[in-house]
GROMACS .gro file of C-alpha atoms in nm:
model
  139
    1MET     CA    1   5.887  -3.150 -11.203
    2ASN     CA    2   6.207  -3.068 -11.021
    3LYS     CA    3   6.381  -3.307 -10.778
    4THR     CA    4   6.281  -3.108 -10.472
    5THR     CA    5   5.916  -3.123 -10.562
    6VAL     CA    6   5.933  -3.499 -10.620
    7ILE     CA    7   6.106  -3.560 -10.287
    8THR     CA    8   5.863  -3.330 -10.103
    9ARG     CA    9   5.560  -3.505 -10.249
   10ALA     CA   10   5.706  -3.846 -10.179
   11MET     CA   11   5.778  -3.750  -9.816
   12VAL     CA   12   5.421  -3.625  -9.774
   13VAL     CA   13   5.293  -3.960  -9.902
   14ILE     CA   14   5.531  -4.153  -9.679
   15LEU     CA   15   5.449  -3.951  -9.367
   16ALA     CA   16   5.074  -3.939  -9.430
   17CYS     CA   17   5.028  -4.301  -9.524
   18PRO     CA   18   5.134  -4.473  -9.202
   19VAL     CA   19   4.806  -4.358  -9.047
   20ALA     CA   20   4.609  -4.507  -9.336
   21TRP     CA   21   4.827  -4.815  -9.382
   22GLY     CA   22   4.817  -4.927  -9.020
   23LYS     CA   23   5.043  -5.222  -8.949
   24VAL     CA   24   5.191  -5.212  -9.298
   25TRP     CA   25   5.421  -4.933  -9.188
   26ALA     CA   26   5.667  -5.116  -8.966
   27GLU     CA   27   5.824  -4.924  -8.681
   28ASN     CA   28   6.171  -5.061  -8.759
   29CYS     CA   29   6.154  -4.908  -9.108
   30LEU     CA   30   6.113  -4.564  -8.952
   31ASP     CA   31   6.451  -4.617  -8.788
   32ALA     CA   32   6.636  -4.680  -9.116
   33ASP     CA   33   6.949  -4.467  -9.158
   34SER     CA   34   6.953  -4.445  -9.535
   35GLN     CA   35   6.718  -4.457  -9.829
   36SER     CA   36   6.860  -4.797  -9.935
   37GLU     CA   37   6.777  -4.931  -9.588
   38MET     CA   38   6.424  -4.786  -9.615
   39ASN     CA   39   6.385  -4.946  -9.961
   40PHE     CA   40   6.510  -5.284  -9.828
   41CYS     CA   41   6.284  -5.266  -9.525
   42ALA     CA   42   5.977  -5.166  -9.725
   43SER     CA   43   6.043  -5.446  -9.968
   44ASN     CA   44   6.061  -5.698  -9.685
   45GLU     CA   45   5.736  -5.564  -9.537
   46ALA     CA   46   5.563  -5.598  -9.876
   47LYS     CA   47   5.694  -5.955  -9.914
   48GLU     CA   48   5.570  -6.046  -9.564
   49THR     CA   49   5.226  -5.905  -9.632
   50ASP     CA   50   5.215  -6.098  -9.960
   51ARG     CA   51   5.308  -6.421  -9.774
   52GLU     CA   52   5.025  -6.359  -9.527
   53LEU     CA   53   4.781  -6.299  -9.816
   54GLU     CA   54   4.902  -6.613  -9.991
   55ALA     CA   55   4.840  -6.821  -9.675
   56VAL     CA   56   4.476  -6.697  -9.649
   57TYR     CA   57   4.427  -6.749 -10.023
   58LYS     CA   58   4.548  -7.111  -9.998
   59LYS     CA   59   4.322  -7.183  -9.702
   60LEU     CA   60   4.023  -7.043  -9.886
   61LEU     CA   61   4.104  -7.249 -10.196
   62LYS     CA   62   4.097  -7.567  -9.983
   63LYS     CA   63   3.759  -7.472  -9.838
   64ILE     CA   64   3.568  -7.410 -10.160
   65ASP     CA   65   3.452  -7.639 -10.439
   66PRO     CA   66   3.636  -7.662 -10.777
   67GLU     CA   67   3.395  -7.425 -10.950
   68ASP     CA   68   3.452  -7.157 -10.691
   69GLN     CA   69   3.822  -7.230 -10.692
   70ALA     CA   70   3.832  -7.136 -11.059
   71ARG     CA   71   3.644  -6.814 -10.983
   72LEU     CA   72   3.881  -6.726 -10.699
   73ARG     CA   73   4.190  -6.795 -10.914
   74ALA     CA   74   4.052  -6.567 -11.189
   75ALA     CA   75   3.963  -6.299 -10.938
   76GLN     CA   76   4.303  -6.314 -10.771
   77SER     CA   77   4.485  -6.296 -11.106
   78ALA     CA   78   4.282  -5.989 -11.197
   79TRP     CA   79   4.350  -5.841 -10.854
   80VAL     CA   80   4.729  -5.881 -10.904
   81VAL     CA   81   4.708  -5.679 -11.223
   82TYR     CA   82   4.478  -5.420 -11.062
   83ARG     CA   83   4.715  -5.375 -10.766
   84ARG     CA   84   5.017  -5.326 -10.994
   85LYS     CA   85   4.838  -5.071 -11.212
   86GLN     CA   86   4.685  -4.885 -10.916
   87CYS     CA   87   5.015  -4.863 -10.738
   88GLU     CA   88   5.187  -4.746 -11.055
   89PHE     CA   89   4.933  -4.465 -11.064
   90ASN     CA   90   4.932  -4.395 -10.691
   91THR     CA   91   5.308  -4.363 -10.672
   92SER     CA   92   5.374  -4.179 -10.999
   93GLY     CA   93   5.467  -3.865 -10.806
   94SER     CA   94   5.780  -4.032 -10.675
   95ILE     CA   95   5.901  -4.187 -11.002
   96GLY     CA   96   6.262  -4.095 -11.058
   97GLY     CA   97   6.326  -4.039 -10.689
   98SER     CA   98   6.527  -4.272 -10.468
   99ILE     CA   99   6.222  -4.297 -10.240
  100HIS     CA  100   6.008  -4.450 -10.517
  101PRO     CA  101   6.085  -4.818 -10.429
  102THR     CA  102   5.978  -4.750 -10.069
  103VAL     CA  103   5.655  -4.577 -10.170
  104LEU     CA  104   5.578  -4.852 -10.425
  105ALA     CA  105   5.647  -5.132 -10.177
  106TYR     CA  106   5.415  -4.979  -9.918
  107CYS     CA  107   5.145  -4.935 -10.183
  108TYR     CA  108   5.174  -5.307 -10.267
  109ALA     CA  109   5.164  -5.395  -9.897
  110TYR     CA  110   4.859  -5.176  -9.836
  111PHE     CA  111   4.660  -5.345 -10.114
  112ALA     CA  112   4.776  -5.691 -10.007
  113GLU     CA  113   4.658  -5.620  -9.652
  114GLN     CA  114   4.313  -5.511  -9.785
  115GLN     CA  115   4.285  -5.821 -10.009
  116LYS     CA  116   4.387  -6.046  -9.720
  117LYS     CA  117   4.098  -5.901  -9.512
  118ILE     CA  118   3.853  -5.959  -9.795
  119LEU     CA  119   3.962  -6.322  -9.838
  120GLN     CA  120   3.968  -6.377  -9.461
  121GLU     CA  121   3.604  -6.263  -9.449
  122GLN     CA  122   3.519  -6.525  -9.714
  123LEU     CA  123   3.710  -6.786  -9.517
  124GLU     CA  124   3.523  -6.709  -9.195
  125CYS     CA  125   3.171  -6.681  -9.340
  126GLU     CA  126   2.894  -6.839  -9.141
  127GLU     CA  127   2.691  -7.116  -9.305
  128GLY     CA  128   2.405  -6.978  -9.505
  129ASN     CA  129   2.562  -6.640  -9.575
  130LEU     CA  130   2.472  -6.586  -9.940
  131SER     CA  131   2.749  -6.328  -9.992
  132CYS     CA  132   3.014  -6.598  -9.942
  133ALA     CA  133   3.155  -6.845 -10.189
  134GLY     CA  134   3.002  -7.187 -10.171
  135HIS     CA  135   2.718  -7.091  -9.938
  136GLY     CA  136   2.353  -7.109 -10.019
  137ARG     CA  137   2.377  -7.347 -10.310
  138SER     CA  138   2.175  -7.663 -10.313
  139GLU     CA  139   2.400  -7.963 -10.250
   0.00000   0.00000   0.00000
């Protein structure tokens, strides 16, 4: 694949994904003047989204019993591997291009945002909801 094709595909991904990625695509990153600035900005956005996910994860851990804590830790560890592998696949079209770090960072941020929503739903479950950790068991 030639360099022009890689860059074109990466730009299509970058320009198409803000719609799908919602808040993950920060407005200030769109104003970056260079690829290195875009990479830096995207990396910061991914780190911030990971911090938000970590905060929800820690709150949920405090709310659930030790048995469910072990389940959540195992699930989260598996999710980290899944996200890495999925983003490696999703962004393979930009490998070798200077835009790849940006595309990869936004992929990580997208999945972190989705996982944060999933954990937040668990955190906010109403008592008796059997689809939530720790609910419905006899005490």
